[in-house]
PDB file of C-alpha atoms in Angstrom:
ATOM      1  CA  UNK A 890      28.869  21.262 -38.939  1.00  0.00           C
ATOM      2  CA  UNK A 891      26.087  23.824 -38.401  1.00  0.00           C
ATOM      3  CA  UNK A 892      23.571  21.298 -39.707  1.00  0.00           C
ATOM      4  CA  UNK A 893      24.789  18.741 -37.153  1.00  0.00           C
ATOM      5  CA  UNK A 894      24.416  21.233 -34.284  1.00  0.00           C
ATOM      6  CA  UNK A 895      20.961  22.205 -35.544  1.00  0.00           C
ATOM      7  CA  UNK A 896      19.938  18.533 -35.717  1.00  0.00           C
ATOM      8  CA  UNK A 897      21.105  17.907 -32.118  1.00  0.00           C
ATOM      9  CA  UNK A 898      19.216  20.970 -30.858  1.00  0.00           C
ATOM     10  CA  UNK A 899      16.029  19.916 -32.622  1.00  0.00           C
ATOM     11  CA  UNK A 900      16.436  16.371 -31.310  1.00  0.00           C
ATOM     12  CA  UNK A 901      16.736  17.313 -27.636  1.00  0.00           C
ATOM     13  CA  UNK A 902      14.643  20.495 -27.596  1.00  0.00           C
ATOM     14  CA  UNK A 903      11.292  18.670 -27.099  1.00  0.00           C
ATOM     15  CA  UNK A 904      12.657  16.795 -24.085  1.00  0.00           C
ATOM     16  CA  UNK A 905      12.975  20.093 -22.265  1.00  0.00           C
ATOM     17  CA  UNK A 906       9.200  20.254 -22.257  1.00  0.00           C
ATOM     18  CA  UNK A 907       8.233  16.617 -22.105  1.00  0.00           C
ATOM     19  CA  UNK A 908      10.514  16.074 -19.139  1.00  0.00           C
ATOM     20  CA  UNK A 909       8.947  18.868 -17.091  1.00  0.00           C
ATOM     21  CA  UNK A 910       5.824  16.929 -16.184  1.00  0.00           C
ATOM     22  CA  UNK A 911       7.835  13.978 -14.960  1.00  0.00           C
ATOM     23  CA  UNK A 912      10.227  16.169 -12.984  1.00  0.00           C
ATOM     24  CA  UNK A 913       7.425  18.154 -11.383  1.00  0.00           C
ATOM     25  CA  UNK A 914       5.720  14.924 -10.346  1.00  0.00           C
ATOM     26  CA  UNK A 915       8.350  14.057  -7.729  1.00  0.00           C
ATOM     27  CA  UNK A 916       7.185  13.287  -4.212  1.00  0.00           C
ATOM     28  CA  UNK A 917       8.276  11.649  -0.997  1.00  0.00           C
ATOM     29  CA  UNK A 918       6.754   8.273  -0.180  1.00  0.00           C
ATOM     30  CA  UNK A 919       7.128   5.310   2.172  1.00  0.00           C
ATOM     31  CA  UNK A 920       7.774   1.648   1.398  1.00  0.00           C
ATOM     32  CA  UNK A 921       7.366  -0.929   4.178  1.00  0.00           C
ATOM     33  CA  UNK A 922       8.694  -4.483   4.118  1.00  0.00           C
ATOM     34  CA  UNK A 923       8.035  -7.093   6.796  1.00  0.00           C
ATOM     35  CA  UNK A 924      11.142  -9.116   7.678  1.00  0.00           C
ATOM     36  CA  UNK A 925       9.994 -12.430   9.108  1.00  0.00           C
ATOM     37  CA  UNK A 926      13.459 -13.635  10.172  1.00  0.00           C
ATOM     38  CA  UNK A 927      14.023 -10.707  12.558  1.00  0.00           C
ATOM     39  CA  UNK A 928      10.349  -9.951  13.313  1.00  0.00           C
ATOM     40  CA  UNK A 929      10.614  -6.292  12.337  1.00  0.00           C
ATOM     41  CA  UNK A 930       9.474  -3.803   9.717  1.00  0.00           C
ATOM     42  CA  UNK A 931      11.906  -2.192   7.312  1.00  0.00           C
ATOM     43  CA  UNK A 932      10.736   1.329   6.464  1.00  0.00           C
ATOM     44  CA  UNK A 933      12.253   3.108   3.464  1.00  0.00           C
ATOM     45  CA  UNK A 934      11.735   6.761   2.608  1.00  0.00           C
ATOM     46  CA  UNK A 935      12.215   7.640  -1.045  1.00  0.00           C
ATOM     47  CA  UNK A 936      12.048  10.838  -3.049  1.00  0.00           C
ATOM     48  CA  UNK A 937      11.208  10.846  -6.740  1.00  0.00           C
ATOM     49  CA  UNK A 938       8.321   9.422  -8.700  1.00  0.00           C
ATOM     50  CA  UNK A 939       6.980   6.000  -7.765  1.00  0.00           C
ATOM     51  CA  UNK A 940       7.876   3.252 -10.292  1.00  0.00           C
ATOM     52  CA  UNK A 941       9.856   5.796 -12.319  1.00  0.00           C
ATOM     53  CA  UNK A 942      12.959   7.329 -10.738  1.00  0.00           C
ATOM     54  CA  UNK A 943      14.481   8.069  -7.328  1.00  0.00           C
ATOM     55  CA  UNK A 944      16.617  11.038  -6.305  1.00  0.00           C
ATOM     56  CA  UNK A 945      18.870  11.382  -3.286  1.00  0.00           C
ATOM     57  CA  UNK A 946      17.267  12.350   0.003  1.00  0.00           C
ATOM     58  CA  UNK A 947      19.118  13.824   2.993  1.00  0.00           C
ATOM     59  CA  UNK A 948      18.205  12.264   6.344  1.00  0.00           C
ATOM     60  CA  UNK A 949      18.991  15.595   8.032  1.00  0.00           C
ATOM     61  CA  UNK A 950      15.929  17.058   6.305  1.00  0.00           C
ATOM     62  CA  UNK A 951      13.653  14.202   7.410  1.00  0.00           C
ATOM     63  CA  UNK A 952      11.611  13.223  10.443  1.00  0.00           C
ATOM     64  CA  UNK A 953       9.897   9.824  10.584  1.00  0.00           C
ATOM     65  CA  UNK A 954       7.292   8.692  13.109  1.00  0.00           C
ATOM     66  CA  UNK A 955       5.232   5.589  13.830  1.00  0.00           C
ATOM     67  CA  UNK A 956       1.933   5.093  15.637  1.00  0.00           C
ATOM     68  CA  UNK A 957       1.908   1.473  16.824  1.00  0.00           C
ATOM     69  CA  UNK A 958      -1.141  -0.702  17.684  1.00  0.00           C
ATOM     70  CA  UNK A 959      -0.750   0.368  21.339  1.00  0.00           C
ATOM     71  CA  UNK A 960      -1.421   3.951  20.154  1.00  0.00           C
ATOM     72  CA  UNK A 961       2.078   5.005  21.163  1.00  0.00           C
ATOM     73  CA  UNK A 962       3.989   7.463  18.949  1.00  0.00           C
ATOM     74  CA  UNK A 963       7.718   7.062  18.414  1.00  0.00           C
ATOM     75  CA  UNK A 964      10.256   9.132  16.521  1.00  0.00           C
ATOM     76  CA  UNK A 965      12.393   6.741  14.477  1.00  0.00           C
ATOM     77  CA  UNK A 966      16.153   7.090  13.926  1.00  0.00           C
ATOM     78  CA  UNK A 967      17.124   7.110  10.264  1.00  0.00           C
ATOM     79  CA  UNK A 968      20.146   5.795   8.419  1.00  0.00           C
ATOM     80  CA  UNK A 969      21.300   6.724   4.934  1.00  0.00           C
ATOM     81  CA  UNK A 970      21.153   3.768   2.537  1.00  0.00           C
ATOM     82  CA  UNK A 971      22.241   4.871  -0.905  1.00  0.00           C
ATOM     83  CA  UNK A 972      19.883   7.590  -2.096  1.00  0.00           C
ATOM     84  CA  UNK A 973      17.146   6.737   0.412  1.00  0.00           C
ATOM     85  CA  UNK A 974      16.566   6.812   4.170  1.00  0.00           C
ATOM     86  CA  UNK A 975      15.779   3.714   6.242  1.00  0.00           C
ATOM     87  CA  UNK A 976      14.508   2.781   9.692  1.00  0.00           C
ATOM     88  CA  UNK A 977      13.583  -0.447  11.464  1.00  0.00           C
ATOM     89  CA  UNK A 978      10.641  -1.046  13.790  1.00  0.00           C
ATOM     90  CA  UNK A 979      10.370  -4.176  15.964  1.00  0.00           C
ATOM     91  CA  UNK A 980       6.970  -5.877  15.723  1.00  0.00           C
ATOM     92  CA  UNK A 981       5.764  -5.894  19.313  1.00  0.00           C
ATOM     93  CA  UNK A 982       2.097  -6.663  18.692  1.00  0.00           C
ATOM     94  CA  UNK A 983      -0.263  -7.404  15.797  1.00  0.00           C
ATOM     95  CA  UNK A 984      -2.270  -4.522  14.384  1.00  0.00           C
ATOM     96  CA  UNK A 985      -1.812  -1.321  12.393  1.00  0.00           C
ATOM     97  CA  UNK A 986       1.540   0.424  12.194  1.00  0.00           C
ATOM     98  CA  UNK A 987       0.947   3.950  10.864  1.00  0.00           C
ATOM     99  CA  UNK A 988       4.042   5.675   9.498  1.00  0.00           C
ATOM    100  CA  UNK A 989       4.360   9.305   8.505  1.00  0.00           C
ATOM    101  CA  UNK A 990       7.261  11.559   7.613  1.00  0.00           C
ATOM    102  CA  UNK A 991       7.941  15.273   7.275  1.00  0.00           C
ATOM    103  CA  UNK A 992      10.474  16.416   4.698  1.00  0.00           C
ATOM    104  CA  UNK A 993      11.732  20.007   4.586  1.00  0.00           C
ATOM    105  CA  UNK A 994      14.617  20.207   2.120  1.00  0.00           C
ATOM    106  CA  UNK A 995      17.036  23.096   2.292  1.00  0.00           C
ATOM    107  CA  UNK A 996      17.289  25.330  -0.801  1.00  0.00           C
ATOM    108  CA  UNK A 997      20.109  24.076  -3.059  1.00  0.00           C
ATOM    109  CA  UNK A 998      21.268  27.610  -3.871  1.00  0.00           C
ATOM    110  CA  UNK A 999      21.844  30.598  -1.608  1.00  0.00           C
ATOM    111  CA  UNK A1000      19.730  32.865  -3.810  1.00  0.00           C
ATOM    112  CA  UNK A1001      16.754  30.554  -3.197  1.00  0.00           C
ATOM    113  CA  UNK A1002      16.800  30.954   0.591  1.00  0.00           C
ATOM    114  CA  UNK A1003      14.133  33.657   0.377  1.00  0.00           C
ATOM    115  CA  UNK A1004      11.767  31.358  -1.530  1.00  0.00           C
ATOM    116  CA  UNK A1005       8.680  30.078   0.315  1.00  0.00           C
ATOM    117  CA  UNK A1006       9.578  26.996   2.397  1.00  0.00           C
ATOM    118  CA  UNK A1007       8.402  23.632   1.091  1.00  0.00           C
ATOM    119  CA  UNK A1008       7.114  20.838   3.308  1.00  0.00           C
ATOM    120  CA  UNK A1009       6.462  17.343   1.982  1.00  0.00           C
ATOM    121  CA  UNK A1010       4.362  14.911   4.021  1.00  0.00           C
ATOM    122  CA  UNK A1011       3.762  11.222   3.453  1.00  0.00           C
ATOM    123  CA  UNK A1012       1.784   8.542   5.273  1.00  0.00           C
ATOM    124  CA  UNK A1013       1.255   4.792   5.045  1.00  0.00           C
ATOM    125  CA  UNK A1014      -0.628   2.273   7.177  1.00  0.00           C
ATOM    126  CA  UNK A1015       0.871  -1.203   7.333  1.00  0.00           C
ATOM    127  CA  UNK A1016      -1.134  -4.115   8.812  1.00  0.00           C
ATOM    128  CA  UNK A1017       0.611  -6.872  10.737  1.00  0.00           C
ATOM    129  CA  UNK A1018      -1.155 -10.162  11.408  1.00  0.00           C
ATOM    130  CA  UNK A1019      -4.845 -10.930  11.388  1.00  0.00           C
ATOM    131  CA  UNK A1020      -5.701  -8.480  14.167  1.00  0.00           C
ATOM    132  CA  UNK A1021      -5.072  -5.442  11.991  1.00  0.00           C
ATOM    133  CA  UNK A1022      -7.588  -2.657  12.523  1.00  0.00           C
ATOM    134  CA  UNK A1023      -7.872  -0.368   9.531  1.00  0.00           C
ATOM    135  CA  UNK A1024      -9.917   2.355  11.235  1.00  0.00           C
ATOM    136  CA  UNK A1025      -8.705   5.698   9.955  1.00  0.00           C
ATOM    137  CA  UNK A1026      -8.143   8.836  11.971  1.00  0.00           C
ATOM    138  CA  UNK A1027      -6.476  12.170  11.398  1.00  0.00           C
ATOM    139  CA  UNK A1028      -2.902  12.544  12.587  1.00  0.00           C
ATOM    140  CA  UNK A1029      -3.369  16.327  12.670  1.00  0.00           C
ATOM    141  CA  UNK A1030      -0.777  16.848   9.948  1.00  0.00           C
ATOM    142  CA  UNK A1031      -0.589  20.212   8.135  1.00  0.00           C
ATOM    143  CA  UNK A1032      -1.870  18.632   4.889  1.00  0.00           C
ATOM    144  CA  UNK A1033      -3.349  15.151   5.066  1.00  0.00           C
ATOM    145  CA  UNK A1034      -5.105  12.626   2.830  1.00  0.00           C
ATOM    146  CA  UNK A1035      -7.512  10.477   4.859  1.00  0.00           C
ATOM    147  CA  UNK A1036      -9.440   7.502   3.414  1.00  0.00           C
ATOM    148  CA  UNK A1037     -13.114   7.376   4.343  1.00  0.00           C
ATOM    149  CA  UNK A1038     -13.670   3.927   2.860  1.00  0.00           C
ATOM    150  CA  UNK A1039     -12.957   0.897   4.996  1.00  0.00           C
ATOM    151  CA  UNK A1040      -9.675  -0.435   3.660  1.00  0.00           C
ATOM    152  CA  UNK A1041      -9.803  -3.541   5.836  1.00  0.00           C
ATOM    153  CA  UNK A1042     -10.796  -5.627   2.828  1.00  0.00           C
ATOM    154  CA  UNK A1043     -10.469  -3.074   0.025  1.00  0.00           C
ATOM    155  CA  UNK A1044      -8.823  -4.309  -3.160  1.00  0.00           C
ATOM    156  CA  UNK A1045     -10.576  -2.707  -6.132  1.00  0.00           C
ATOM    157  CA  UNK A1046     -13.505  -0.416  -6.855  1.00  0.00           C
ATOM    158  CA  UNK A1047     -14.600   2.900  -5.379  1.00  0.00           C
ATOM    159  CA  UNK A1048     -12.007   4.506  -3.112  1.00  0.00           C
ATOM    160  CA  UNK A1049     -13.177   7.573  -1.201  1.00  0.00           C
ATOM    161  CA  UNK A1050     -11.434   9.976   1.138  1.00  0.00           C
ATOM    162  CA  UNK A1051     -10.980  13.577   2.157  1.00  0.00           C
ATOM    163  CA  UNK A1052      -8.237  16.191   2.179  1.00  0.00           C
ATOM    164  CA  UNK A1053      -7.609  18.267   5.305  1.00  0.00           C
ATOM    165  CA  UNK A1054      -5.453  21.369   5.641  1.00  0.00           C
ATOM    166  CA  UNK A1055      -4.773  22.242   9.275  1.00  0.00           C
ATOM    167  CA  UNK A1056      -7.710  19.991  10.243  1.00  0.00           C
ATOM    168  CA  UNK A1057     -10.056  21.865   7.877  1.00  0.00           C
ATOM    169  CA  UNK A1058     -11.670  20.321   4.788  1.00  0.00           C
ATOM    170  CA  UNK A1059      -9.958  21.530   1.625  1.00  0.00           C
ATOM    171  CA  UNK A1060     -12.416  22.016  -1.231  1.00  0.00           C
ATOM    172  CA  UNK A1061     -11.802  22.443  -4.957  1.00  0.00           C
ATOM    173  CA  UNK A1062      -8.343  20.897  -4.669  1.00  0.00           C
ATOM    174  CA  UNK A1063      -6.768  18.569  -7.216  1.00  0.00           C
ATOM    175  CA  UNK A1064      -5.663  15.130  -6.038  1.00  0.00           C
ATOM    176  CA  UNK A1065      -3.913  12.521  -8.159  1.00  0.00           C
ATOM    177  CA  UNK A1066      -3.618   8.737  -7.898  1.00  0.00           C
ATOM    178  CA  UNK A1067      -0.781   6.710  -9.429  1.00  0.00           C
ATOM    179  CA  UNK A1068      -1.631   3.020  -9.862  1.00  0.00           C
ATOM    180  CA  UNK A1069       0.386  -0.221 -10.044  1.00  0.00           C
ATOM    181  CA  UNK A1070      -0.192  -0.538 -13.800  1.00  0.00           C
ATOM    182  CA  UNK A1071       0.996   3.018 -14.521  1.00  0.00           C
ATOM    183  CA  UNK A1072      -2.503   4.443 -14.116  1.00  0.00           C
ATOM    184  CA  UNK A1073      -2.672   8.211 -13.579  1.00  0.00           C
ATOM    185  CA  UNK A1074      -6.009   9.479 -12.248  1.00  0.00           C
ATOM    186  CA  UNK A1075      -6.973  12.988 -11.184  1.00  0.00           C
ATOM    187  CA  UNK A1076     -10.080  14.399  -9.508  1.00  0.00           C
ATOM    188  CA  UNK A1077     -11.042  17.520  -7.563  1.00  0.00           C
ATOM    189  CA  UNK A1078     -12.377  17.589  -4.020  1.00  0.00           C
ATOM    190  CA  UNK A1079     -15.954  18.767  -3.482  1.00  0.00           C
ATOM    191  CA  UNK A1080     -17.144  21.465  -1.088  1.00  0.00           C
ATOM    192  CA  UNK A1081     -16.632  19.077   1.847  1.00  0.00           C
ATOM    193  CA  UNK A1082     -13.082  18.220   0.828  1.00  0.00           C
ATOM    194  CA  UNK A1083     -14.139  14.744  -0.311  1.00  0.00           C
ATOM    195  CA  UNK A1084     -12.865  12.851  -3.351  1.00  0.00           C
ATOM    196  CA  UNK A1085     -13.579   9.582  -5.138  1.00  0.00           C
ATOM    197  CA  UNK A1086     -11.479   7.300  -7.343  1.00  0.00           C
ATOM    198  CA  UNK A1087     -12.164   4.012  -9.108  1.00  0.00           C
ATOM    199  CA  UNK A1088      -9.245   1.634  -8.596  1.00  0.00           C
ATOM    200  CA  UNK A1089      -9.372  -1.200 -11.131  1.00  0.00           C
ATOM    201  CA  UNK A1090      -6.099  -2.965 -10.301  1.00  0.00           C
ATOM    202  CA  UNK A1091      -4.530  -4.480  -7.194  1.00  0.00           C
ATOM    203  CA  UNK A1092      -1.187  -3.301  -5.844  1.00  0.00           C
ATOM    204  CA  UNK A1093       0.458  -0.119  -4.585  1.00  0.00           C
ATOM    205  CA  UNK A1094      -1.463   3.111  -5.147  1.00  0.00           C
ATOM    206  CA  UNK A1095      -0.014   6.529  -4.322  1.00  0.00           C
ATOM    207  CA  UNK A1096      -2.338   9.490  -3.752  1.00  0.00           C
ATOM    208  CA  UNK A1097      -0.897  12.984  -3.933  1.00  0.00           C
ATOM    209  CA  UNK A1098      -2.113  16.535  -3.399  1.00  0.00           C
ATOM    210  CA  UNK A1099      -0.448  19.900  -2.822  1.00  0.00           C
ATOM    211  CA  UNK A1100      -1.353  23.431  -1.800  1.00  0.00           C
ATOM    212  CA  UNK A1101       0.259  26.858  -1.729  1.00  0.00           C
ATOM    213  CA  UNK A1102      -0.587  28.641   1.520  1.00  0.00           C
ATOM    214  CA  UNK A1103      -0.944  32.398   1.172  1.00  0.00           C
ATOM    215  CA  UNK A1104      -0.621  35.139   3.760  1.00  0.00           C
ATOM    216  CA  UNK A1105      -2.839  38.200   4.183  1.00  0.00           C
ATOM    217  CA  UNK A1106      -1.109  39.947   1.270  1.00  0.00           C
ATOM    218  CA  UNK A1107      -1.958  37.069  -1.093  1.00  0.00           C
ATOM    219  CA  UNK A1108       1.693  36.135  -1.302  1.00  0.00           C
ATOM    220  CA  UNK A1109       2.773  32.506  -1.135  1.00  0.00           C
ATOM    221  CA  UNK A1110       3.919  31.868   2.419  1.00  0.00           C
ATOM    222  CA  UNK A1111       4.670  28.152   2.145  1.00  0.00           C
ATOM    223  CA  UNK A1112       4.049  25.119  -0.054  1.00  0.00           C
ATOM    224  CA  UNK A1113       2.792  21.738   1.159  1.00  0.00           C
ATOM    225  CA  UNK A1114       2.700  18.380  -0.619  1.00  0.00           C
ATOM    226  CA  UNK A1115       1.079  15.307   0.903  1.00  0.00           C
ATOM    227  CA  UNK A1116       1.022  11.683  -0.243  1.00  0.00           C
ATOM    228  CA  UNK A1117      -0.786   8.600   1.013  1.00  0.00           C
ATOM    229  CA  UNK A1118       0.318   5.095   0.031  1.00  0.00           C
ATOM    230  CA  UNK A1119      -1.992   2.077   0.102  1.00  0.00           C
ATOM    231  CA  UNK A1120      -1.011  -1.438  -0.927  1.00  0.00           C
ATOM    232  CA  UNK A1121      -4.288  -3.159  -1.768  1.00  0.00           C
ATOM    233  CA  UNK A1122      -2.525  -6.499  -2.172  1.00  0.00           C
ATOM    234  CA  UNK A1123      -2.065  -6.509   1.627  1.00  0.00           C
ATOM    235  CA  UNK A1124      -5.813  -6.171   2.175  1.00  0.00           C
ATOM    236  CA  UNK A1125      -6.843  -9.128   0.017  1.00  0.00           C
ATOM    237  CA  UNK A1126      -8.775 -11.740   1.985  1.00  0.00           C
ATOM    238  CA  UNK A1127      -6.669 -14.778   2.921  1.00  0.00           C
ATOM    239  CA  UNK A1128      -7.089 -17.867   0.737  1.00  0.00           C
ATOM    240  CA  UNK A1129      -9.640 -20.397   1.884  1.00  0.00           C
ATOM    241  CA  UNK A1130      -8.080 -23.227   3.887  1.00  0.00           C
ATOM    242  CA  UNK A1131      -7.615 -26.530   2.103  1.00  0.00           C
ATOM    243  CA  UNK A1132     -10.260 -29.132   2.952  1.00  0.00           C
ATOM    244  CA  UNK A1133      -9.407 -31.603   5.680  1.00  0.00           C
ATOM    245  CA  UNK A1134      -8.529 -34.645   3.598  1.00  0.00           C
ATOM    246  CA  UNK A1135      -8.270 -36.907   6.660  1.00  0.00           C
ATOM    247  CA  UNK A1136     -12.055 -37.156   6.908  1.00  0.00           C
ATOM    248  CA  UNK A1137     -12.230 -37.856   3.195  1.00  0.00           C
ATOM    249  CA  UNK A1138      -9.826 -40.767   3.561  1.00  0.00           C
ATOM    250  CA  UNK A1139     -11.661 -42.057   6.661  1.00  0.00           C
ATOM    251  CA  UNK A1140     -14.983 -41.908   4.799  1.00  0.00           C
ATOM    252  CA  UNK A1141     -13.521 -43.766   1.815  1.00  0.00           C
ATOM    253  CA  UNK A1142     -12.067 -46.393   4.167  1.00  0.00           C
ATOM    254  CA  UNK A1143     -15.367 -46.873   5.996  1.00  0.00           C
ATOM    255  CA  UNK A1144     -17.406 -47.060   2.792  1.00  0.00           C
ATOM    256  CA  UNK A1145     -14.889 -49.443   1.236  1.00  0.00           C
ATOM    257  CA  UNK A1146     -14.861 -51.565   4.371  1.00  0.00           C
ATOM    258  CA  UNK A1147     -18.663 -51.718   4.441  1.00  0.00           C
ATOM    259  CA  UNK A1148     -18.826 -52.705   0.775  1.00  0.00           C
ATOM    260  CA  UNK A1149     -16.143 -55.335   1.324  1.00  0.00           C
ATOM    261  CA  UNK A1150     -17.944 -56.722   4.386  1.00  0.00           C
ATOM    262  CA  UNK A1151     -21.197 -56.994   2.424  1.00  0.00           C
ATOM    263  CA  UNK A1152     -19.358 -58.852  -0.316  1.00  0.00           C
ATOM    264  CA  UNK A1153     -17.867 -61.300   2.192  1.00  0.00           C
ATOM    265  CA  UNK A1154     -21.280 -61.929   3.780  1.00  0.00           C
ATOM    266  CA  UNK A1155     -22.892 -62.570   0.397  1.00  0.00           C
ATOM    267  CA  UNK A1156     -20.046 -64.901  -0.554  1.00  0.00           C
ATOM    268  CA  UNK A1157     -20.390 -66.877   2.685  1.00  0.00           C
ATOM    269  CA  UNK A1158     -24.150 -67.147   2.209  1.00  0.00           C
ATOM    270  CA  UNK A1159     -23.650 -68.391  -1.340  1.00  0.00           C
ATOM    271  CA  UNK A1160     -21.149 -71.046  -0.237  1.00  0.00           C
ATOM    272  CA  UNK A1161     -23.464 -72.078   2.597  1.00  0.00           C
ATOM    273  CA  UNK A1162     -26.286 -72.655   0.131  1.00  0.00           C
ATOM    274  CA  UNK A1163     -23.983 -74.724  -2.074  1.00  0.00           C
ATOM    275  CA  UNK A1164     -22.994 -76.951   0.874  1.00  0.00           C
ATOM    276  CA  UNK A1165     -26.647 -77.457   1.880  1.00  0.00           C
ATOM    277  CA  UNK A1166     -27.546 -78.507  -1.677  1.00  0.00           C
ATOM    278  CA  UNK A1167     -24.608 -80.972  -1.770  1.00  0.00           C
ATOM    279  CA  UNK A1168     -25.684 -82.453   1.565  1.00  0.00           C
ATOM    280  CA  UNK A1169     -29.237 -82.960   0.256  1.00  0.00           C
ATOM    281  CA  UNK A1170     -27.958 -84.662  -2.903  1.00  0.00           C
ATOM    282  CA  UNK A1171     -25.802 -87.013  -0.893  1.00  0.00           C
TER     283      UNK A1171
END
């Protein structure tokens, strides 16, 4: 029996360590879906690790906002849908709909109430229609990831941006990118708070960074995590329109008609010559 217990312990002991990286990689992020039938956007807020697992999120700890193409900011009401939070936004005009959320979970245990507060921030820009303007600007969030590359037609290649903390460039800070094909990239911001990734696949990319803010006594005062979601499949150029086959058919008809007319004329000329020769012989 002791051998069985020892075997079970040895079997599951490594998972205590291997599971830590995955558990510590949780974040809050936004997923947007355009519903054509009702002409609105469905906005889901999830907590977990993208393409891996999702944990329950309490809407009482969340605040969701949208900046519409008219540059008007609205606070969106949330509803609990399973383990995630959801909101709906009517599409009033074509352009960029910029969503961001603030998540401040309450400590699960009373003894953790004295721990530094944690704030999670997430942002996503969703284009609607052909008039979408992908110009980027700061939303003045506590911790924010801002692209500096034009994402109007970005699909793959060099993706650049900057990290701001209270509107100040954050240097020497790690930032990670999770790709659609399970890519995991990590770089560090330079002295200007800038970073650069090479995205080699099309789809949803999630960028994530975090910081521990310290007070004057070098004690951790609060912790911030920020994510930015970009779906590069939305920015792919539209397919080229199919050629206008009507003109092709008209051209074929005209050419065929001309060839047929020439054939008729030649045939009539040939028969005319035959009749003239018969008349001469008679």
